[in-house]
Each structure stands twice: as C-alpha cells, then as structure tokens.
Coordinates of C-alpha atoms and ligand atoms in Angstrom, one line a residue:
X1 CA 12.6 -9.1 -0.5
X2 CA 14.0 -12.6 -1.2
X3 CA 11.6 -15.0 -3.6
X4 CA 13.3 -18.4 -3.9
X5 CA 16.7 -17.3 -2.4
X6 CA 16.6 -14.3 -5.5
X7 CA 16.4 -10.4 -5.1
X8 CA 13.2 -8.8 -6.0
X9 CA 11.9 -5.7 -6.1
X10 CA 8.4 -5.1 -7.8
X11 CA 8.7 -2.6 -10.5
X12 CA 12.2 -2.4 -12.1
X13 CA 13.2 -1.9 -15.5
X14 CA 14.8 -4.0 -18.5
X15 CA 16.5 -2.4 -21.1
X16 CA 13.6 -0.2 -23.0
X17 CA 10.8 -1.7 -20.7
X18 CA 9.4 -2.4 -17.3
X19 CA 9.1 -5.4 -15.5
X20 CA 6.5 -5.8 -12.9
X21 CA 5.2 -9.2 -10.8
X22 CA 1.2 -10.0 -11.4
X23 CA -0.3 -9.4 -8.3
X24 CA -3.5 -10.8 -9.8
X25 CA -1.6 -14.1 -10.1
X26 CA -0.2 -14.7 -6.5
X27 CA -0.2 -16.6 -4.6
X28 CA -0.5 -19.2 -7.4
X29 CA 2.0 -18.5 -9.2
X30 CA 4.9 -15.8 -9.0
X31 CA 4.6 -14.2 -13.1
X32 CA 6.5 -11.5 -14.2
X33 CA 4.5 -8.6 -16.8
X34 CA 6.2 -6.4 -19.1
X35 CA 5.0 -3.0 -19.3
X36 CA 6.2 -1.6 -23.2
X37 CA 3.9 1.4 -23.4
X38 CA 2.0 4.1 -21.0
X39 CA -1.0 2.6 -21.5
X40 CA 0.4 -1.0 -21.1
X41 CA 1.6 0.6 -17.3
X42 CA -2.3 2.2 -17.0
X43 CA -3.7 -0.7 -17.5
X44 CA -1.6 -2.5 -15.2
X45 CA -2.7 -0.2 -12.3
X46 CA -6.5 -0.1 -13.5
X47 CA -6.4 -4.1 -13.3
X48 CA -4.3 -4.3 -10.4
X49 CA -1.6 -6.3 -11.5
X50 CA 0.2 -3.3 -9.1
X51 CA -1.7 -2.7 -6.8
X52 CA -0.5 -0.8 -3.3
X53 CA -0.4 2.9 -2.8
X54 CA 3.4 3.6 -3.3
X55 CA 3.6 1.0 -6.4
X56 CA 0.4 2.5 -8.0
X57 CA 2.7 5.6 -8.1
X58 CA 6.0 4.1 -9.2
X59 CA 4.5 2.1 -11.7
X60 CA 2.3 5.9 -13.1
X61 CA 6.1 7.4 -13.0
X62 CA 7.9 4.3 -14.6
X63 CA 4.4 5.0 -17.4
X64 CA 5.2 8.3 -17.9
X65 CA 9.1 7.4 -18.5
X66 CA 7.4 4.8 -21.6
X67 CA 5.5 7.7 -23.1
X68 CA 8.4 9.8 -23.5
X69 CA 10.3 7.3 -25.3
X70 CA 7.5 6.9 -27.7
X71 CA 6.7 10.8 -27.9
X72 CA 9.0 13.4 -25.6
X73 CA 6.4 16.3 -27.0
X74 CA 4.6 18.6 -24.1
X75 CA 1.1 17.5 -25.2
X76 CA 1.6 14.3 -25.0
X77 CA 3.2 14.4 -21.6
X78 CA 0.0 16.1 -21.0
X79 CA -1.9 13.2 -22.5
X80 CA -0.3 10.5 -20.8
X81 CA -0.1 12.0 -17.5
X82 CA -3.8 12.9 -17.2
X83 CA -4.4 9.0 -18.8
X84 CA -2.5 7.6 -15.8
X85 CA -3.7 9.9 -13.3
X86 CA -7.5 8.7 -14.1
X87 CA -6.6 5.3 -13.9
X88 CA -7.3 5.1 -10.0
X89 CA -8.4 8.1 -8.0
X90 CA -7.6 7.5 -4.3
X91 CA -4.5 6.7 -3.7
X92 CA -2.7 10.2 -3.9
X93 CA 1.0 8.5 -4.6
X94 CA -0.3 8.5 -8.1
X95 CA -1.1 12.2 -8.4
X96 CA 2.1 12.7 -6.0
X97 CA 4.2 10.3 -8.7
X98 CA 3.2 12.4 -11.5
X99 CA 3.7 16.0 -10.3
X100 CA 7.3 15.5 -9.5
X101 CA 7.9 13.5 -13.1
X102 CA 6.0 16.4 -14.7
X103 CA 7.9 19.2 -12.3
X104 CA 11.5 17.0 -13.8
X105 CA 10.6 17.0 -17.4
X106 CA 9.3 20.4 -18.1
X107 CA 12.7 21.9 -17.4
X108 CA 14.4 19.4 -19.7
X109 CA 14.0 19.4 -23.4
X110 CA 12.5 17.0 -25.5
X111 CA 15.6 15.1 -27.0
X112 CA 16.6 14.6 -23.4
X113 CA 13.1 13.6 -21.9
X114 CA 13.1 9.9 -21.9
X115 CA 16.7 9.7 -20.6
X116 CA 15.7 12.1 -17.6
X117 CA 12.2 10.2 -17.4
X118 CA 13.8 6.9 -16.8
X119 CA 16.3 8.6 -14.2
X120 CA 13.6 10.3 -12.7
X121 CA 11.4 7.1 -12.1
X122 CA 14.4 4.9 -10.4
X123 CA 14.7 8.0 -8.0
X124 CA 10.7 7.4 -7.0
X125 CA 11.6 4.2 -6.2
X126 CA 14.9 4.4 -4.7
X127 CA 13.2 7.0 -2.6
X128 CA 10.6 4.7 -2.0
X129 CA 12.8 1.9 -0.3
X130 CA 14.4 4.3 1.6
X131 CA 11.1 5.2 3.1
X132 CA 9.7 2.2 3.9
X133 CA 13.3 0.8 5.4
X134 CA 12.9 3.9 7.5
X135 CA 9.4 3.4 8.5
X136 CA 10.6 -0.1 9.3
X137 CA 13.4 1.2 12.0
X138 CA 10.9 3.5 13.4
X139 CA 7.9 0.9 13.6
X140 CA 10.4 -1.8 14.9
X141 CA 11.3 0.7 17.9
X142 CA 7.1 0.7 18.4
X143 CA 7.5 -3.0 18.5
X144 CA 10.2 -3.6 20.6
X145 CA 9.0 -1.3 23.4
X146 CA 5.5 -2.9 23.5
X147 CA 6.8 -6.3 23.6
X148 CA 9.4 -5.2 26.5
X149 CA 6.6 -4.0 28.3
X150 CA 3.9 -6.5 28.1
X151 CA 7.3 -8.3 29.8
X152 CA 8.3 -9.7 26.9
X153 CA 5.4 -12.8 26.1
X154 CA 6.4 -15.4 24.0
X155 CA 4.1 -14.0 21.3
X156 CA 3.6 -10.5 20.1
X157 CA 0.4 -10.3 18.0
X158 CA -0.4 -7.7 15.3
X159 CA -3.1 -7.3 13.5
X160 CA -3.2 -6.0 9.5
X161 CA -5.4 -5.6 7.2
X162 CA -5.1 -5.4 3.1
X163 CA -1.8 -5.7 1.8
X164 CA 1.0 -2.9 2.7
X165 CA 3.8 -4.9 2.5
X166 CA 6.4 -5.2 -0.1
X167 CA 3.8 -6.3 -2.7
X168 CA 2.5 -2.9 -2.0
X169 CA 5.4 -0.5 -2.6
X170 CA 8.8 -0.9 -4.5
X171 CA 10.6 -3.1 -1.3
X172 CA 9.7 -3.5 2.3
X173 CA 6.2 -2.1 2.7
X174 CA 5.0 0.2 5.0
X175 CA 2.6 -1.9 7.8
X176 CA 4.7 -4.6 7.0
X177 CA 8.4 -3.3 7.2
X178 CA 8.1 -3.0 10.8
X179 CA 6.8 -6.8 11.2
X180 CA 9.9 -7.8 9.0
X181 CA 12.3 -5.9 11.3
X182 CA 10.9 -7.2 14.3
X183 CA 11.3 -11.0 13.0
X184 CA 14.5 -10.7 11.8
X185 CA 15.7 -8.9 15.7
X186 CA 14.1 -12.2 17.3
X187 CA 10.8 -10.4 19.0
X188 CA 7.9 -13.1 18.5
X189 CA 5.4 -11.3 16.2
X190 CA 2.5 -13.6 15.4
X191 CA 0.2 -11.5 12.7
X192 CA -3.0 -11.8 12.1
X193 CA -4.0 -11.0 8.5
X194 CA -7.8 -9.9 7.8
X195 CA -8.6 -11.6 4.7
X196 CA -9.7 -8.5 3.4
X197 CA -13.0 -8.8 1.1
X198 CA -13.5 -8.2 -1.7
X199 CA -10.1 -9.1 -3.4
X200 CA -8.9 -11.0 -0.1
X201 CA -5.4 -9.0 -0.3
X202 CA -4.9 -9.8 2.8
X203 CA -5.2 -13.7 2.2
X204 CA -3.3 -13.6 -0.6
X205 CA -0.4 -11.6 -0.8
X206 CA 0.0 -10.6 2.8
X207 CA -0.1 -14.5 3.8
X208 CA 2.2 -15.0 0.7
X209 CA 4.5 -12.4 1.7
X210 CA 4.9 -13.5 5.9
X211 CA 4.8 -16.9 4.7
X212 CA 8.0 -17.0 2.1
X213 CA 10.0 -14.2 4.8
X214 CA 8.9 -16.7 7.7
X215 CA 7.0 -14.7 9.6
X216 CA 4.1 -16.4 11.9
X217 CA 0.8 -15.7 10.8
X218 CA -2.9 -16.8 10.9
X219 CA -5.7 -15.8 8.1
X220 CA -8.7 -14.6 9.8
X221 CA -12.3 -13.8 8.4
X222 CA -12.9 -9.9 8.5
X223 CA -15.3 -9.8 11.2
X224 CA -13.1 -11.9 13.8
X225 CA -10.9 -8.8 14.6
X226 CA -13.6 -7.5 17.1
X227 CA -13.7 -10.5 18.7
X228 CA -10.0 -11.2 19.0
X229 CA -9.8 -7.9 20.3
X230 CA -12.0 -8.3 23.2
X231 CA -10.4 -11.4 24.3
X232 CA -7.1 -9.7 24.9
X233 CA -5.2 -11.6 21.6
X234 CA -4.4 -8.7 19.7
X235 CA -1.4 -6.4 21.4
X236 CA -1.4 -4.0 18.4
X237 CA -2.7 -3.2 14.6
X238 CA -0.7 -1.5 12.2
X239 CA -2.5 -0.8 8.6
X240 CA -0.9 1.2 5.7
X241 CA -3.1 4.3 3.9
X242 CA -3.7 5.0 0.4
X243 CA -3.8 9.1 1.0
X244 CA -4.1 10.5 4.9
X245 CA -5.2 14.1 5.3
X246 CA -3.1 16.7 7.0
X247 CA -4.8 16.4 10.0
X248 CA -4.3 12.8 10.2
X249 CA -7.7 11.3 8.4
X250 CA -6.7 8.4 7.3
X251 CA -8.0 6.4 4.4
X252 CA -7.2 2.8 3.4
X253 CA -8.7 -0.5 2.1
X254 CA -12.5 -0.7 3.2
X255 CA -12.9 -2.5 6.7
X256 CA -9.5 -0.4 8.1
X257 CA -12.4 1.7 9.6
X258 CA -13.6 -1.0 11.6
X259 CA -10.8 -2.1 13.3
X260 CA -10.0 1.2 14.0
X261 CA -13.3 1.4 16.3
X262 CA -12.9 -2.3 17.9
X263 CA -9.0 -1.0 18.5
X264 CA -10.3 1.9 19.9
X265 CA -12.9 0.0 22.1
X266 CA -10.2 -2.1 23.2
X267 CA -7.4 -0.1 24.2
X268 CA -5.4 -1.8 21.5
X269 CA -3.0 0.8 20.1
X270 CA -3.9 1.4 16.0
X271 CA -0.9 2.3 14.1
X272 CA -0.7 3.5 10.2
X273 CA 2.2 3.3 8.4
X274 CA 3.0 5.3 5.7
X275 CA 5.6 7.9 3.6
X276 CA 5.0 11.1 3.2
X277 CA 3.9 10.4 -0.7
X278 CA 0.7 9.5 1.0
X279 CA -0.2 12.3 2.9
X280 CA -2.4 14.8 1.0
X281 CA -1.3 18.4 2.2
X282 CA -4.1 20.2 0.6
X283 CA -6.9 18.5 2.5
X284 CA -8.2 18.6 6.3
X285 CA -11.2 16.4 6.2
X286 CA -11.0 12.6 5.2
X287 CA -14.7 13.0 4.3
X288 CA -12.8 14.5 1.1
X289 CA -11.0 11.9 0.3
X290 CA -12.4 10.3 -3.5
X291 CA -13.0 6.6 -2.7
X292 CA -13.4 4.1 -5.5
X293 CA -16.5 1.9 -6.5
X294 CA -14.9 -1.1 -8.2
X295 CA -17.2 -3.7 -10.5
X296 CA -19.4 -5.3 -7.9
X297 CA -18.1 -8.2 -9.7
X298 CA -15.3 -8.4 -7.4
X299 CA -17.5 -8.8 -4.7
X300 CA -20.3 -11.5 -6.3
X301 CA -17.7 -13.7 -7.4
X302 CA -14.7 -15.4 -5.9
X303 CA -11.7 -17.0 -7.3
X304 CA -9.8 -19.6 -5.8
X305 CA -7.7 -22.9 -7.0
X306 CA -9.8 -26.0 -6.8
X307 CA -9.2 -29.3 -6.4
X308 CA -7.7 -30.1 -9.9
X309 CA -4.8 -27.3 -9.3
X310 CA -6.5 -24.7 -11.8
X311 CA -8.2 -21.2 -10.7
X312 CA -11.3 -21.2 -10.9
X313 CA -14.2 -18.2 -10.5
X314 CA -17.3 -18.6 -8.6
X315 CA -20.4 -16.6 -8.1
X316 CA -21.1 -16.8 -4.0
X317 CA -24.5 -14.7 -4.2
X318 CA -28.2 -15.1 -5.7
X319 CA -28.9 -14.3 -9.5
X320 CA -29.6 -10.8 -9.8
X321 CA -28.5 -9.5 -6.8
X322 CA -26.7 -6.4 -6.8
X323 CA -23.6 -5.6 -4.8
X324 CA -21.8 -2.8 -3.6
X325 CA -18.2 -2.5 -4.1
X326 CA -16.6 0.4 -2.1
X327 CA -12.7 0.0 -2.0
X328 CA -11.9 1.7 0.6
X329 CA -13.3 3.5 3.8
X330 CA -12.0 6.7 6.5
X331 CA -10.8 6.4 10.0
X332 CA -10.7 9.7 11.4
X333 CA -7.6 10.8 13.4
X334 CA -9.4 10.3 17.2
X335 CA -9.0 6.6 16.1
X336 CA -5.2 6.3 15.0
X337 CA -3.0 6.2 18.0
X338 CA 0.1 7.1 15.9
X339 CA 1.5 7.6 12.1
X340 CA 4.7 6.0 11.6
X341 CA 6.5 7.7 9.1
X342 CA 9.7 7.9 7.5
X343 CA 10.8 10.8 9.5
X344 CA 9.4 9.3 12.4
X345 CA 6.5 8.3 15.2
X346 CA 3.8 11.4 15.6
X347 CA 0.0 11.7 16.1
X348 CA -2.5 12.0 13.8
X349 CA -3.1 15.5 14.1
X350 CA -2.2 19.0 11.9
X351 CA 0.5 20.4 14.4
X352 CA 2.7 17.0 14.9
X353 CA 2.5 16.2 11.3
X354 CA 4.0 19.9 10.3
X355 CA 6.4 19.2 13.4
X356 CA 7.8 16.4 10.8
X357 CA 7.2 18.0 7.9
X358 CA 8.3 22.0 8.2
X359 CA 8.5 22.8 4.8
X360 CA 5.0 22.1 4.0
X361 CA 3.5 24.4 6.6
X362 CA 2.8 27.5 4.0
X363 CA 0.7 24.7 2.0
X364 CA -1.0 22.7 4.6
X365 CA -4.9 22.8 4.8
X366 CA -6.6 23.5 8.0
Ligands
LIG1 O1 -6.8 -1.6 -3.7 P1 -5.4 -1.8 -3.2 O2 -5.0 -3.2 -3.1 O3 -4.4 -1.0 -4.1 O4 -5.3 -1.2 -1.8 C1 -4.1 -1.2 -1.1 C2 -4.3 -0.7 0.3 O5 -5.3 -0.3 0.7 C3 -3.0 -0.6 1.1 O6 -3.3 -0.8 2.5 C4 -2.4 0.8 0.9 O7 -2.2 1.1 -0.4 C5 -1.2 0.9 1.7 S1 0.1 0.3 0.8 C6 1.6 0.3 1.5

C-alpha cells in the first residue's frame, strides 16, 4: 500500500537488518524500527510494534533469519526459535512461520544458514501478498454480488473489527483486501470500524489505513454494532482470525464473538478472511485455542494525543480496580457464514475446508 504517494510493505529488509513500521506509533506518526537481532524482532512482536496474525509470523521468520547471522549453530536455532515462538501464543502464523524456517534450515549447513534464512523469510512474505491479493479477488466477488443484489444502493456497508488490513500482514490484509478491491472497482463500500477495546486497533490503524487508501469509513464504539445491525445499516461483516480450527472455529480479537451473534441475529452474512497460515490443522475445537491475557494495563489506561499535539496516557478507571485483559475470544463455525480464503469461498466446516485443502486430509483433526 501507498503512504504519501511511496510503496510500503511492513516488514522488509535493509542490508543486514529488518525494517519494520511502529504500529504502537500510528496513527500519530508513520516511524520506521530496525530490527538487528532475534530478540530485537521478539520484542517487537511481544510489544506489538507488529502486530497482526500474518506479520507476527513474518516478522518470527525475518527473527530467525537475524539469529543465524549471529550464530547458524543447531542449538541455537533451537534457542531462538522456541524464544520467538513464546513471544505470543495465539496466533498460529507464528508457530506456522517457524516450522517451515526450521523445516528450510535443517537441510542446509551452517555456513549457508543465514543466506538461506534471509531467502526463506522473503518467500513467507512474498507468499503472504500473494495470499491476501487472492483473498482480495475472492472477497471482492462476495462484494460485488451482494451489492448487485441489494440492486446496487448507493452505499454498501461492512462492518470490521480489529485491524486485518495491510497493517496486519506483509501487504493487503485479509478483511481488508476485499474492501480495497471493491473501492478501487467503484462499488460504494462504506465500513464501519469497531474501535476495538482495549488497544482501539480498529480506531487506529484500521481508520488510518481506509482513511490514507480513501476508503469511506465511520469509527464506532464496540457496543453500537448490535444496534446498527438491527436497524438494517450493516449489509455485511468481514473480520480476519488469528488461528481458525479445522472445523471452522474461528478465533480473533476479543469482541469478534459478539458480532458474530448480533450477525447471526440479524441475517447479516459474517465473513472471515484468512490464508491458510491461519488455520490450525491439528485442532477441532476452538475451545482449544490458547488465548492471551495481556497487562490489564492496556485496558485501565488510554492513550490518546491531547490538545498540545503530544500523546498522552490516562487512567479511565478507579484506584485499585482490577481489570481483565483477554485478547481475544471464539466464534464457533454455526456463526461464520463463510471463510474467504486464498484458494477460495467455503464454509466453516471440516469437509469444505479439506475440499480446499486436499493435501492436509491425512493430518486434519476431527
Ligand atoms: O492483537 P493483535 O492486534 O495482533 O490482533 C490482531 C487480530 O486479531 C487480527 O484480526 C488478526 O490477526 C487477523 S490479521 C489479518
């Protein structure tokens, strides 16, 4: 995506090192990070400078590419994989990310690691684009057919929640790359972004991304997709996932759940988007899924620019109260009326996954 007329991507590398964009920054200011070392690229993903299920795991392979530099050696592969695969535990890109560097470098000796490392990275994210331009074509086709038969309204609205746009992956995004094709064919999508509590994701770098593509959109509290629902203004929701089962449990950002059930009330189709680095073969109940517990830090204080231009942090509950920070929640397949994926549309269930995805069959959980 474009930021000021320039070519970005969000992960990309620079000689001996790895340049990122501070997500923790935007939509303030647009900041580049370098990332020298593995643990430089763990503690990116621990303090969400990345952020976003397909990033998390580019950024882990991109790590693993900086550790062999420092040290091609078999333990320390070992050392620096299991340090970036503890960094965040439920997005399964990460894990995913990992396995194939590790699967790569073991066949290739030390001397040559880092070269292959580095190689092996760009082909995550290459692959990565490719997905999510994919997804894109397929969820554009979703789109268009909805709009054509609503009879084509001069507004289309969609519903999101988090962040699963280009922020979120290497280019394009998965929830979003279908919004961006649909612009840029002339349908009318209008989008309403939750704001997405604690870390308003949604607010920040959703709004940030429609905004600088051009894409109509209105911020919206949370709790105001229920209602929106029930008066008829919202024709569809597409959401990304952080790791779907495969039988079509999906998890993402806390609150997806929600909508899910208000969509469901509604009769307003609920897409997820996602590649098939998200989809966790090995597991057939969502209720399986690990889900973070973040600092409930995130959730008693806010940060925001003030008046005089400068961010500022403030604490929005009593002294002493505790919080609970669960990042992210379940919807179980009944609720998702399709996944778009980069192979194409199917529904959240075992059968039409493996319909897609043939060669993973022998491995699938049930
Ligand atoms: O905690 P985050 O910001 O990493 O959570 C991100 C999400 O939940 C996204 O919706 C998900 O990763 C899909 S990204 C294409």
């Amino acid at each position: 995506m474009k930021i000021n007329g320039r070519p970005y991507r969000t992960i990309w590398r620079d000689g001996d090192a790895i340049q990122v964009i501070d997500q923790t920054r935007l939509p303030f200011a647009f900041a580049e990070v370098t990332l020298r070392t593995a643990a430089d690229a763990g503690e990116a993903i621990k303090t969400m400078i990345v952020r976003g299920a397909p990033l998390i795991g580019a950024t882990a392979a991109y790590g693993v590419a900086l550790a062999m530099k420092a040290d091609p050696s078999d333990s320390y592969l070992a050392d620096a994989s299991e340090m970036l695969r503890a960094t965040r535990p439920t997005a399964v890109n990460l894990a995913w990310a990992l396995t194939e560097m590790r699967q790569t470098l073991q066949l290739v000796a030390p001397e040559n690691r880092a070269a292959a490392a580095f190689q092996k990275a760009a082909e995550i994210c290459d692959a990565d684009v490719a997905s999510c331009a994919a997804i894109g074509d397929y969820g554009h086709g979703i789109i268009r057919r909805l709009w054509e038969g609503k009879g084509k309204p001069a507004r289309l609205n969609i519903l999101t929640h988090c962040n699963a746009g280009w922020l979120a992956c290497v280019d394009w995004g998965t929830a979003l790359a279908p919004i961006y094709k649909a612009h840029d064919a002339g349908i009318p999508v209008h989008v309403w972004v939750d704001e997405t509590r604690p870390r308003n994701q949604g607010a920040s770098l959703t709004a940030y991304e429609l905004g600088a593509h051009g894409v109509p959109h209105t911020v919206i509290a949370d709790n105001t997709g229920g209602h929106l629902m029930q008066r008829g203004q919202v024709d569809m929701a597409i959401v990304g996932s952080d790791r779907t089962t495969a039988t079509g449990d999906v998890c993402n950002k806390v609150g997806t759940y929600l909508k899910a059930l208000a969509a469901h009330a509604h009769d307003v189709p609920f897409y997820v988007a996602l590649p098939s680095s998200t989809i966790d073969w090995s597991l057939a109940d969502g209720r399986l899924i690990p889900i973070e517990e973040r600092s409930a830090d995130e959730l008693t204080h806010m940060v925001g620019r003030g008046a005089d231009g400068k961010l500022h942090k403030v604490q929005v509950v009593p002294d002493g109260s505790p919080g609970l920070n669960v990042a992210f929640d379940v919807t179980p397949a009944r609720y998702v009326t399709g996944l778009i994926t980069e192979r194409g549309v199917c529904e959240a269930n075992r059968t039409a996954l493996l319909a897609l995805y043939p060669e993973q069959a022998r491995g699938a959980a049930e």
